[in-house]
Amino acid sequence: FSVVSGIFGGIFTFLLVVVISFYLAIQQRGIENFLRLIAPVKYEAYLIDLWERSQKQLGRWLRAQILLGAIVGLAIFIGLTILGMEHALLFAIMAAVFEIIPVAGPLLASIPPLIAAFLSDYTLGLMILALYVGVQQLESHVIVPLIIRRSVGLNPLVVVLALLIGGKLGGIFGILLSVPIAAVAVELIKDWDKKKRNS
């Protein structure tokens, strides 16, 4: 009962976050107006500029994640199709979607096709295991440094730590807010470093 209630509670929380995010997103310059309302006049321009820079950085991170998921999904689809795995498109979409979850995402996405493969043919299961490990290694050592680090400027380690800390402190809300907060923190650190060097 606790597991089922936890699952439905998580789904309800996720839908609530999506609805709230939608209404915040369609409100024109809502966050900028809120910052103008609460910020002292002395810091108003700086806070709005900080928010705009963080928003751009977050947008670049999200676009990079979508591109990363698309590349991984395409690689998995091609590999599974060559190996003759049934439902290759479904497993590829799953790999692309789960790519948004750092570290654990690729592992979770590999479990269903591996179970299906090992139940039908042991050799096929080993080949699919090799495919997922190969794609994961290619992603970690080639694709992530090229896409995430260059397009965003947020170190993948910072993103992983932010997601872990956010999940520990605030659950699903913490995970959703962790990357935006990390983006703002990175911009604040850059400003502090620039001010220190100028002085």
mmCIF file with all atom_site columns, C-alpha atoms in Angstrom:
data_model
loop_
_atom_site.group_PDB
_atom_site.id
_atom_site.type_symbol
_atom_site.label_atom_id
_atom_site.label_alt_id
_atom_site.label_comp_id
_atom_site.label_asym_id
_atom_site.label_entity_id
_atom_site.label_seq_id
_atom_site.pdbx_PDB_ins_code
_atom_site.Cartn_x
_atom_site.Cartn_y
_atom_site.Cartn_z
_atom_site.occupancy
_atom_site.B_iso_or_equiv
_atom_site.pdbx_formal_charge
_atom_site.auth_seq_id
_atom_site.auth_comp_id
_atom_site.auth_asym_id
_atom_site.auth_atom_id
_atom_site.pdbx_PDB_model_num
ATOM 1   C CA . PHE A 1 1   ? 0.000  0.000   0.000   1.00 0.00 ? 1   PHE A CA 1
ATOM 2   C CA . SER A 1 2   ? 2.809  2.413   0.875   1.00 0.00 ? 2   SER A CA 1
ATOM 3   C CA . VAL A 1 3   ? 4.527  1.694   -2.465  1.00 0.00 ? 3   VAL A CA 1
ATOM 4   C CA . VAL A 1 4   ? 1.316  2.304   -4.453  1.00 0.00 ? 4   VAL A CA 1
ATOM 5   C CA . SER A 1 5   ? 0.515  5.483   -2.505  1.00 0.00 ? 5   SER A CA 1
ATOM 6   C CA . GLY A 1 6   ? 4.082  6.676   -3.016  1.00 0.00 ? 6   GLY A CA 1
ATOM 7   C CA . ILE A 1 7   ? 3.825  6.099   -6.779  1.00 0.00 ? 7   ILE A CA 1
ATOM 8   C CA . PHE A 1 8   ? 0.491  7.932   -7.078  1.00 0.00 ? 8   PHE A CA 1
ATOM 9   C CA . GLY A 1 9   ? 1.746  10.708  -4.801  1.00 0.00 ? 9   GLY A CA 1
ATOM 10  C CA . GLY A 1 10  ? 4.796  11.120  -7.028  1.00 0.00 ? 10  GLY A CA 1
ATOM 11  C CA . ILE A 1 11  ? 2.636  11.226  -10.174 1.00 0.00 ? 11  ILE A CA 1
ATOM 12  C CA . PHE A 1 12  ? 0.309  13.807  -8.593  1.00 0.00 ? 12  PHE A CA 1
ATOM 13  C CA . THR A 1 13  ? 3.276  15.953  -7.494  1.00 0.00 ? 13  THR A CA 1
ATOM 14  C CA . PHE A 1 14  ? 4.805  15.759  -10.977 1.00 0.00 ? 14  PHE A CA 1
ATOM 15  C CA . LEU A 1 15  ? 1.528  16.810  -12.643 1.00 0.00 ? 15  LEU A CA 1
ATOM 16  C CA . LEU A 1 16  ? 1.136  19.651  -10.137 1.00 0.00 ? 16  LEU A CA 1
ATOM 17  C CA . VAL A 1 17  ? 4.659  20.893  -10.908 1.00 0.00 ? 17  VAL A CA 1
ATOM 18  C CA . VAL A 1 18  ? 3.943  20.723  -14.662 1.00 0.00 ? 18  VAL A CA 1
ATOM 19  C CA . VAL A 1 19  ? 0.722  22.743  -14.287 1.00 0.00 ? 19  VAL A CA 1
ATOM 20  C CA . ILE A 1 20  ? 2.361  25.385  -12.056 1.00 0.00 ? 20  ILE A CA 1
ATOM 21  C CA . SER A 1 21  ? 5.351  25.607  -14.395 1.00 0.00 ? 21  SER A CA 1
ATOM 22  C CA . PHE A 1 22  ? 3.029  26.048  -17.373 1.00 0.00 ? 22  PHE A CA 1
ATOM 23  C CA . TYR A 1 23  ? 1.193  28.975  -15.773 1.00 0.00 ? 23  TYR A CA 1
ATOM 24  C CA . LEU A 1 24  ? 4.485  30.589  -14.688 1.00 0.00 ? 24  LEU A CA 1
ATOM 25  C CA . ALA A 1 25  ? 5.891  30.154  -18.187 1.00 0.00 ? 25  ALA A CA 1
ATOM 26  C CA . ILE A 1 26  ? 2.950  31.786  -19.986 1.00 0.00 ? 26  ILE A CA 1
ATOM 27  C CA . GLN A 1 27  ? 2.944  34.762  -17.636 1.00 0.00 ? 27  GLN A CA 1
ATOM 28  C CA . GLN A 1 28  ? 4.952  37.412  -19.481 1.00 0.00 ? 28  GLN A CA 1
ATOM 29  C CA . ARG A 1 29  ? 8.084  38.434  -17.538 1.00 0.00 ? 29  ARG A CA 1
ATOM 30  C CA . GLY A 1 30  ? 6.513  37.105  -14.335 1.00 0.00 ? 30  GLY A CA 1
ATOM 31  C CA . ILE A 1 31  ? 9.772  36.322  -12.541 1.00 0.00 ? 31  ILE A CA 1
ATOM 32  C CA . GLU A 1 32  ? 11.352 39.643  -13.583 1.00 0.00 ? 32  GLU A CA 1
ATOM 33  C CA . ASN A 1 33  ? 8.322  41.494  -12.179 1.00 0.00 ? 33  ASN A CA 1
ATOM 34  C CA . PHE A 1 34  ? 8.555  39.472  -8.956  1.00 0.00 ? 34  PHE A CA 1
ATOM 35  C CA . LEU A 1 35  ? 12.265 40.330  -8.625  1.00 0.00 ? 35  LEU A CA 1
ATOM 36  C CA . ARG A 1 36  ? 11.487 44.024  -9.162  1.00 0.00 ? 36  ARG A CA 1
ATOM 37  C CA . LEU A 1 37  ? 8.896  43.797  -6.412  1.00 0.00 ? 37  LEU A CA 1
ATOM 38  C CA . ILE A 1 38  ? 11.099 42.199  -3.743  1.00 0.00 ? 38  ILE A CA 1
ATOM 39  C CA . ALA A 1 39  ? 14.573 43.542  -4.630  1.00 0.00 ? 39  ALA A CA 1
ATOM 40  C CA . PRO A 1 40  ? 15.982 46.755  -3.172  1.00 0.00 ? 40  PRO A CA 1
ATOM 41  C CA . VAL A 1 41  ? 16.401 49.441  -5.838  1.00 0.00 ? 41  VAL A CA 1
ATOM 42  C CA . LYS A 1 42  ? 20.190 49.251  -5.425  1.00 0.00 ? 42  LYS A CA 1
ATOM 43  C CA . TYR A 1 43  ? 20.301 45.572  -6.460  1.00 0.00 ? 43  TYR A CA 1
ATOM 44  C CA . GLU A 1 44  ? 17.307 45.427  -8.817  1.00 0.00 ? 44  GLU A CA 1
ATOM 45  C CA . ALA A 1 45  ? 19.233 45.755  -12.098 1.00 0.00 ? 45  ALA A CA 1
ATOM 46  C CA . TYR A 1 46  ? 21.882 43.248  -10.989 1.00 0.00 ? 46  TYR A CA 1
ATOM 47  C CA . LEU A 1 47  ? 19.329 40.627  -9.881  1.00 0.00 ? 47  LEU A CA 1
ATOM 48  C CA . ILE A 1 48  ? 17.366 40.891  -13.132 1.00 0.00 ? 48  ILE A CA 1
ATOM 49  C CA . ASP A 1 49  ? 20.590 40.621  -15.156 1.00 0.00 ? 49  ASP A CA 1
ATOM 50  C CA . LEU A 1 50  ? 21.644 37.613  -13.052 1.00 0.00 ? 50  LEU A CA 1
ATOM 51  C CA . TRP A 1 51  ? 18.276 35.931  -13.659 1.00 0.00 ? 51  TRP A CA 1
ATOM 52  C CA . GLU A 1 52  ? 18.448 36.535  -17.423 1.00 0.00 ? 52  GLU A CA 1
ATOM 53  C CA . ARG A 1 53  ? 21.987 35.089  -17.638 1.00 0.00 ? 53  ARG A CA 1
ATOM 54  C CA . SER A 1 54  ? 20.966 32.064  -15.545 1.00 0.00 ? 54  SER A CA 1
ATOM 55  C CA . GLN A 1 55  ? 17.876 31.557  -17.717 1.00 0.00 ? 55  GLN A CA 1
ATOM 56  C CA . LYS A 1 56  ? 20.006 31.530  -20.874 1.00 0.00 ? 56  LYS A CA 1
ATOM 57  C CA . GLN A 1 57  ? 22.422 29.062  -19.307 1.00 0.00 ? 57  GLN A CA 1
ATOM 58  C CA . LEU A 1 58  ? 19.554 26.820  -18.229 1.00 0.00 ? 58  LEU A CA 1
ATOM 59  C CA . GLY A 1 59  ? 18.057 26.961  -21.733 1.00 0.00 ? 59  GLY A CA 1
ATOM 60  C CA . ARG A 1 60  ? 21.398 25.898  -23.223 1.00 0.00 ? 60  ARG A CA 1
ATOM 61  C CA . TRP A 1 61  ? 21.606 23.032  -20.704 1.00 0.00 ? 61  TRP A CA 1
ATOM 62  C CA . LEU A 1 62  ? 18.094 21.822  -21.579 1.00 0.00 ? 62  LEU A CA 1
ATOM 63  C CA . ARG A 1 63  ? 18.784 21.963  -25.333 1.00 0.00 ? 63  ARG A CA 1
ATOM 64  C CA . ALA A 1 64  ? 22.044 20.075  -24.784 1.00 0.00 ? 64  ALA A CA 1
ATOM 65  C CA . GLN A 1 65  ? 20.223 17.389  -22.766 1.00 0.00 ? 65  GLN A CA 1
ATOM 66  C CA . ILE A 1 66  ? 17.610 16.960  -25.519 1.00 0.00 ? 66  ILE A CA 1
ATOM 67  C CA . LEU A 1 67  ? 20.363 16.662  -28.141 1.00 0.00 ? 67  LEU A CA 1
ATOM 68  C CA . LEU A 1 68  ? 22.255 14.175  -25.956 1.00 0.00 ? 68  LEU A CA 1
ATOM 69  C CA . GLY A 1 69  ? 19.110 12.060  -25.480 1.00 0.00 ? 69  GLY A CA 1
ATOM 70  C CA . ALA A 1 70  ? 18.428 12.111  -29.228 1.00 0.00 ? 70  ALA A CA 1
ATOM 71  C CA . ILE A 1 71  ? 21.983 10.960  -30.048 1.00 0.00 ? 71  ILE A CA 1
ATOM 72  C CA . VAL A 1 72  ? 21.898 8.147   -27.479 1.00 0.00 ? 72  VAL A CA 1
ATOM 73  C CA . GLY A 1 73  ? 18.413 7.049   -28.570 1.00 0.00 ? 73  GLY A CA 1
ATOM 74  C CA . LEU A 1 74  ? 19.484 6.954   -32.219 1.00 0.00 ? 74  LEU A CA 1
ATOM 75  C CA . ALA A 1 75  ? 22.619 4.950   -31.382 1.00 0.00 ? 75  ALA A CA 1
ATOM 76  C CA . ILE A 1 76  ? 20.600 2.447   -29.332 1.00 0.00 ? 76  ILE A CA 1
ATOM 77  C CA . PHE A 1 77  ? 17.971 2.151   -32.074 1.00 0.00 ? 77  PHE A CA 1
ATOM 78  C CA . ILE A 1 78  ? 20.586 1.443   -34.771 1.00 0.00 ? 78  ILE A CA 1
ATOM 79  C CA . GLY A 1 79  ? 22.399 -1.058  -32.551 1.00 0.00 ? 79  GLY A CA 1
ATOM 80  C CA . LEU A 1 80  ? 19.239 -2.932  -31.505 1.00 0.00 ? 80  LEU A CA 1
ATOM 81  C CA . THR A 1 81  ? 17.966 -3.014  -35.098 1.00 0.00 ? 81  THR A CA 1
ATOM 82  C CA . ILE A 1 82  ? 21.259 -4.486  -36.342 1.00 0.00 ? 82  ILE A CA 1
ATOM 83  C CA . LEU A 1 83  ? 21.145 -7.103  -33.574 1.00 0.00 ? 83  LEU A CA 1
ATOM 84  C CA . GLY A 1 84  ? 17.562 -8.001  -34.526 1.00 0.00 ? 84  GLY A CA 1
ATOM 85  C CA . MET A 1 85  ? 15.966 -7.022  -31.210 1.00 0.00 ? 85  MET A CA 1
ATOM 86  C CA . GLU A 1 86  ? 12.184 -6.699  -31.193 1.00 0.00 ? 86  GLU A CA 1
ATOM 87  C CA . HIS A 1 87  ? 10.653 -3.369  -30.123 1.00 0.00 ? 87  HIS A CA 1
ATOM 88  C CA . ALA A 1 88  ? 13.926 -1.547  -30.873 1.00 0.00 ? 88  ALA A CA 1
ATOM 89  C CA . LEU A 1 89  ? 12.142 1.794   -31.318 1.00 0.00 ? 89  LEU A CA 1
ATOM 90  C CA . LEU A 1 90  ? 10.430 1.547   -27.908 1.00 0.00 ? 90  LEU A CA 1
ATOM 91  C CA . PHE A 1 91  ? 13.713 0.741   -26.136 1.00 0.00 ? 91  PHE A CA 1
ATOM 92  C CA . ALA A 1 92  ? 15.475 3.558   -28.014 1.00 0.00 ? 92  ALA A CA 1
ATOM 93  C CA . ILE A 1 93  ? 12.823 6.089   -26.955 1.00 0.00 ? 93  ILE A CA 1
ATOM 94  C CA . MET A 1 94  ? 13.175 4.838   -23.393 1.00 0.00 ? 94  MET A CA 1
ATOM 95  C CA . ALA A 1 95  ? 16.960 5.332   -23.567 1.00 0.00 ? 95  ALA A CA 1
ATOM 96  C CA . ALA A 1 96  ? 16.519 8.870   -24.936 1.00 0.00 ? 96  ALA A CA 1
ATOM 97  C CA . VAL A 1 97  ? 14.001 9.865   -22.245 1.00 0.00 ? 97  VAL A CA 1
ATOM 98  C CA . PHE A 1 98  ? 15.959 8.320   -19.356 1.00 0.00 ? 98  PHE A CA 1
ATOM 99  C CA . GLU A 1 99  ? 19.077 10.171  -20.500 1.00 0.00 ? 99  GLU A CA 1
ATOM 100 C CA . ILE A 1 100 ? 17.789 13.218  -18.600 1.00 0.00 ? 100 ILE A CA 1
ATOM 101 C CA . ILE A 1 101 ? 18.585 11.346  -15.351 1.00 0.00 ? 101 ILE A CA 1
ATOM 102 C CA . PRO A 1 102 ? 22.364 11.483  -14.806 1.00 0.00 ? 102 PRO A CA 1
ATOM 103 C CA . VAL A 1 103 ? 24.259 8.277   -13.926 1.00 0.00 ? 103 VAL A CA 1
ATOM 104 C CA . ALA A 1 104 ? 21.181 6.140   -13.100 1.00 0.00 ? 104 ALA A CA 1
ATOM 105 C CA . GLY A 1 105 ? 19.208 6.941   -16.271 1.00 0.00 ? 105 GLY A CA 1
ATOM 106 C CA . PRO A 1 106 ? 21.199 4.832   -18.756 1.00 0.00 ? 106 PRO A CA 1
ATOM 107 C CA . LEU A 1 107 ? 21.269 1.945   -16.270 1.00 0.00 ? 107 LEU A CA 1
ATOM 108 C CA . LEU A 1 108 ? 17.493 2.050   -15.773 1.00 0.00 ? 108 LEU A CA 1
ATOM 109 C CA . ALA A 1 109 ? 16.896 2.276   -19.534 1.00 0.00 ? 109 ALA A CA 1
ATOM 110 C CA . SER A 1 110 ? 19.045 -0.812  -20.179 1.00 0.00 ? 110 SER A CA 1
ATOM 111 C CA . ILE A 1 111 ? 17.196 -3.116  -17.759 1.00 0.00 ? 111 ILE A CA 1
ATOM 112 C CA . PRO A 1 112 ? 14.001 -3.871  -19.819 1.00 0.00 ? 112 PRO A CA 1
ATOM 113 C CA . PRO A 1 113 ? 15.792 -4.749  -23.112 1.00 0.00 ? 113 PRO A CA 1
ATOM 114 C CA . LEU A 1 114 ? 18.383 -6.835  -21.260 1.00 0.00 ? 114 LEU A CA 1
ATOM 115 C CA . ILE A 1 115 ? 15.693 -8.833  -19.444 1.00 0.00 ? 115 ILE A CA 1
ATOM 116 C CA . ALA A 1 116 ? 13.791 -9.368  -22.711 1.00 0.00 ? 116 ALA A CA 1
ATOM 117 C CA . ALA A 1 117 ? 16.966 -10.396 -24.551 1.00 0.00 ? 117 ALA A CA 1
ATOM 118 C CA . PHE A 1 118 ? 18.251 -12.783 -21.884 1.00 0.00 ? 118 PHE A CA 1
ATOM 119 C CA . LEU A 1 119 ? 14.844 -14.463 -21.638 1.00 0.00 ? 119 LEU A CA 1
ATOM 120 C CA . SER A 1 120 ? 14.846 -15.207 -25.374 1.00 0.00 ? 120 SER A CA 1
ATOM 121 C CA . ASP A 1 121 ? 18.540 -15.811 -26.168 1.00 0.00 ? 121 ASP A CA 1
ATOM 122 C CA . TYR A 1 122 ? 21.587 -15.697 -23.891 1.00 0.00 ? 122 TYR A CA 1
ATOM 123 C CA . THR A 1 123 ? 23.943 -14.688 -26.722 1.00 0.00 ? 123 THR A CA 1
ATOM 124 C CA . LEU A 1 124 ? 21.662 -11.853 -27.794 1.00 0.00 ? 124 LEU A CA 1
ATOM 125 C CA . GLY A 1 125 ? 21.538 -10.657 -24.184 1.00 0.00 ? 125 GLY A CA 1
ATOM 126 C CA . LEU A 1 126 ? 25.338 -10.490 -24.012 1.00 0.00 ? 126 LEU A CA 1
ATOM 127 C CA . MET A 1 127 ? 25.514 -8.565  -27.298 1.00 0.00 ? 127 MET A CA 1
ATOM 128 C CA . ILE A 1 128 ? 22.898 -6.063  -26.126 1.00 0.00 ? 128 ILE A CA 1
ATOM 129 C CA . LEU A 1 129 ? 24.772 -5.678  -22.832 1.00 0.00 ? 129 LEU A CA 1
ATOM 130 C CA . ALA A 1 130 ? 27.919 -4.899  -24.829 1.00 0.00 ? 130 ALA A CA 1
ATOM 131 C CA . LEU A 1 131 ? 25.945 -2.400  -26.946 1.00 0.00 ? 131 LEU A CA 1
ATOM 132 C CA . TYR A 1 132 ? 24.627 -0.486  -23.919 1.00 0.00 ? 132 TYR A CA 1
ATOM 133 C CA . VAL A 1 133 ? 28.049 -0.457  -22.231 1.00 0.00 ? 133 VAL A CA 1
ATOM 134 C CA . GLY A 1 134 ? 29.664 0.767   -25.469 1.00 0.00 ? 134 GLY A CA 1
ATOM 135 C CA . VAL A 1 135 ? 27.112 3.555   -25.968 1.00 0.00 ? 135 VAL A CA 1
ATOM 136 C CA . GLN A 1 136 ? 27.468 4.564   -22.308 1.00 0.00 ? 136 GLN A CA 1
ATOM 137 C CA . GLN A 1 137 ? 31.274 4.756   -22.613 1.00 0.00 ? 137 GLN A CA 1
ATOM 138 C CA . LEU A 1 138 ? 31.005 6.748   -25.853 1.00 0.00 ? 138 LEU A CA 1
ATOM 139 C CA . GLU A 1 139 ? 28.531 9.103   -24.216 1.00 0.00 ? 139 GLU A CA 1
ATOM 140 C CA . SER A 1 140 ? 30.598 9.623   -21.054 1.00 0.00 ? 140 SER A CA 1
ATOM 141 C CA . HIS A 1 141 ? 33.965 10.158  -22.720 1.00 0.00 ? 141 HIS A CA 1
ATOM 142 C CA . VAL A 1 142 ? 33.096 11.794  -26.056 1.00 0.00 ? 142 VAL A CA 1
ATOM 143 C CA . ILE A 1 143 ? 29.524 13.104  -26.371 1.00 0.00 ? 143 ILE A CA 1
ATOM 144 C CA . VAL A 1 144 ? 29.043 14.677  -22.908 1.00 0.00 ? 144 VAL A CA 1
ATOM 145 C CA . PRO A 1 145 ? 32.321 16.656  -22.935 1.00 0.00 ? 145 PRO A CA 1
ATOM 146 C CA . LEU A 1 146 ? 31.611 17.885  -26.465 1.00 0.00 ? 146 LEU A CA 1
ATOM 147 C CA . ILE A 1 147 ? 27.961 18.850  -25.983 1.00 0.00 ? 147 ILE A CA 1
ATOM 148 C CA . ILE A 1 148 ? 27.339 19.674  -22.316 1.00 0.00 ? 148 ILE A CA 1
ATOM 149 C CA . ARG A 1 149 ? 30.612 21.326  -21.358 1.00 0.00 ? 149 ARG A CA 1
ATOM 150 C CA . ARG A 1 150 ? 31.002 23.393  -24.533 1.00 0.00 ? 150 ARG A CA 1
ATOM 151 C CA . SER A 1 151 ? 27.408 24.498  -25.019 1.00 0.00 ? 151 SER A CA 1
ATOM 152 C CA . VAL A 1 152 ? 26.475 25.090  -21.388 1.00 0.00 ? 152 VAL A CA 1
ATOM 153 C CA . GLY A 1 153 ? 29.564 25.785  -19.333 1.00 0.00 ? 153 GLY A CA 1
ATOM 154 C CA . LEU A 1 154 ? 28.070 23.779  -16.461 1.00 0.00 ? 154 LEU A CA 1
ATOM 155 C CA . ASN A 1 155 ? 30.376 20.942  -15.532 1.00 0.00 ? 155 ASN A CA 1
ATOM 156 C CA . PRO A 1 156 ? 28.473 17.608  -15.654 1.00 0.00 ? 156 PRO A CA 1
ATOM 157 C CA . LEU A 1 157 ? 29.779 16.856  -12.134 1.00 0.00 ? 157 LEU A CA 1
ATOM 158 C CA . VAL A 1 158 ? 28.132 20.082  -10.894 1.00 0.00 ? 158 VAL A CA 1
ATOM 159 C CA . VAL A 1 159 ? 24.844 19.006  -12.506 1.00 0.00 ? 159 VAL A CA 1
ATOM 160 C CA . VAL A 1 160 ? 25.028 15.516  -10.933 1.00 0.00 ? 160 VAL A CA 1
ATOM 161 C CA . LEU A 1 161 ? 25.843 16.950  -7.480  1.00 0.00 ? 161 LEU A CA 1
ATOM 162 C CA . ALA A 1 162 ? 23.045 19.509  -7.794  1.00 0.00 ? 162 ALA A CA 1
ATOM 163 C CA . LEU A 1 163 ? 20.519 16.795  -8.717  1.00 0.00 ? 163 LEU A CA 1
ATOM 164 C CA . LEU A 1 164 ? 21.655 14.532  -5.858  1.00 0.00 ? 164 LEU A CA 1
ATOM 165 C CA . ILE A 1 165 ? 21.520 17.327  -3.271  1.00 0.00 ? 165 ILE A CA 1
ATOM 166 C CA . GLY A 1 166 ? 18.187 18.602  -4.618  1.00 0.00 ? 166 GLY A CA 1
ATOM 167 C CA . GLY A 1 167 ? 16.670 15.125  -4.524  1.00 0.00 ? 167 GLY A CA 1
ATOM 168 C CA . LYS A 1 168 ? 17.894 14.566  -0.968  1.00 0.00 ? 168 LYS A CA 1
ATOM 169 C CA . LEU A 1 169 ? 16.629 17.914  0.328   1.00 0.00 ? 169 LEU A CA 1
ATOM 170 C CA . GLY A 1 170 ? 13.403 18.389  -1.613  1.00 0.00 ? 170 GLY A CA 1
ATOM 171 C CA . GLY A 1 171 ? 12.424 15.185  -3.402  1.00 0.00 ? 171 GLY A CA 1
ATOM 172 C CA . ILE A 1 172 ? 10.955 15.726  -6.866  1.00 0.00 ? 172 ILE A CA 1
ATOM 173 C CA . PHE A 1 173 ? 10.681 19.500  -6.276  1.00 0.00 ? 173 PHE A CA 1
ATOM 174 C CA . GLY A 1 174 ? 14.342 19.559  -5.280  1.00 0.00 ? 174 GLY A CA 1
ATOM 175 C CA . ILE A 1 175 ? 15.345 17.683  -8.439  1.00 0.00 ? 175 ILE A CA 1
ATOM 176 C CA . LEU A 1 176 ? 13.342 20.063  -10.656 1.00 0.00 ? 176 LEU A CA 1
ATOM 177 C CA . LEU A 1 177 ? 14.778 23.163  -8.974  1.00 0.00 ? 177 LEU A CA 1
ATOM 178 C CA . SER A 1 178 ? 18.352 21.939  -8.510  1.00 0.00 ? 178 SER A CA 1
ATOM 179 C CA . VAL A 1 179 ? 19.719 22.771  -11.970 1.00 0.00 ? 179 VAL A CA 1
ATOM 180 C CA . PRO A 1 180 ? 18.223 26.310  -12.094 1.00 0.00 ? 180 PRO A CA 1
ATOM 181 C CA . ILE A 1 181 ? 19.627 26.993  -8.610  1.00 0.00 ? 181 ILE A CA 1
ATOM 182 C CA . ALA A 1 182 ? 23.010 25.598  -9.688  1.00 0.00 ? 182 ALA A CA 1
ATOM 183 C CA . ALA A 1 183 ? 22.948 27.854  -12.773 1.00 0.00 ? 183 ALA A CA 1
ATOM 184 C CA . VAL A 1 184 ? 22.269 30.909  -10.585 1.00 0.00 ? 184 VAL A CA 1
ATOM 185 C CA . ALA A 1 185 ? 24.998 29.822  -8.132  1.00 0.00 ? 185 ALA A CA 1
ATOM 186 C CA . VAL A 1 186 ? 27.529 29.453  -10.962 1.00 0.00 ? 186 VAL A CA 1
ATOM 187 C CA . GLU A 1 187 ? 26.701 32.944  -12.236 1.00 0.00 ? 187 GLU A CA 1
ATOM 188 C CA . LEU A 1 188 ? 27.039 34.348  -8.703  1.00 0.00 ? 188 LEU A CA 1
ATOM 189 C CA . ILE A 1 189 ? 30.449 32.686  -8.304  1.00 0.00 ? 189 ILE A CA 1
ATOM 190 C CA . LYS A 1 190 ? 31.572 34.099  -11.658 1.00 0.00 ? 190 LYS A CA 1
ATOM 191 C CA . ASP A 1 191 ? 30.467 37.603  -10.605 1.00 0.00 ? 191 ASP A CA 1
ATOM 192 C CA . TRP A 1 192 ? 32.213 37.266  -7.242  1.00 0.00 ? 192 TRP A CA 1
ATOM 193 C CA . ASP A 1 193 ? 35.414 36.087  -8.935  1.00 0.00 ? 193 ASP A CA 1
ATOM 194 C CA . LYS A 1 194 ? 35.273 38.959  -11.472 1.00 0.00 ? 194 LYS A CA 1
ATOM 195 C CA . LYS A 1 195 ? 34.694 41.503  -8.700  1.00 0.00 ? 195 LYS A CA 1
ATOM 196 C CA . LYS A 1 196 ? 37.573 40.069  -6.655  1.00 0.00 ? 196 LYS A CA 1
ATOM 197 C CA . ARG A 1 197 ? 39.985 40.235  -9.593  1.00 0.00 ? 197 ARG A CA 1
ATOM 198 C CA . ASN A 1 198 ? 38.929 43.801  -10.489 1.00 0.00 ? 198 ASN A CA 1
ATOM 199 C CA . SER A 1 199 ? 39.473 44.982  -6.936  1.00 0.00 ? 199 SER A CA 1
#
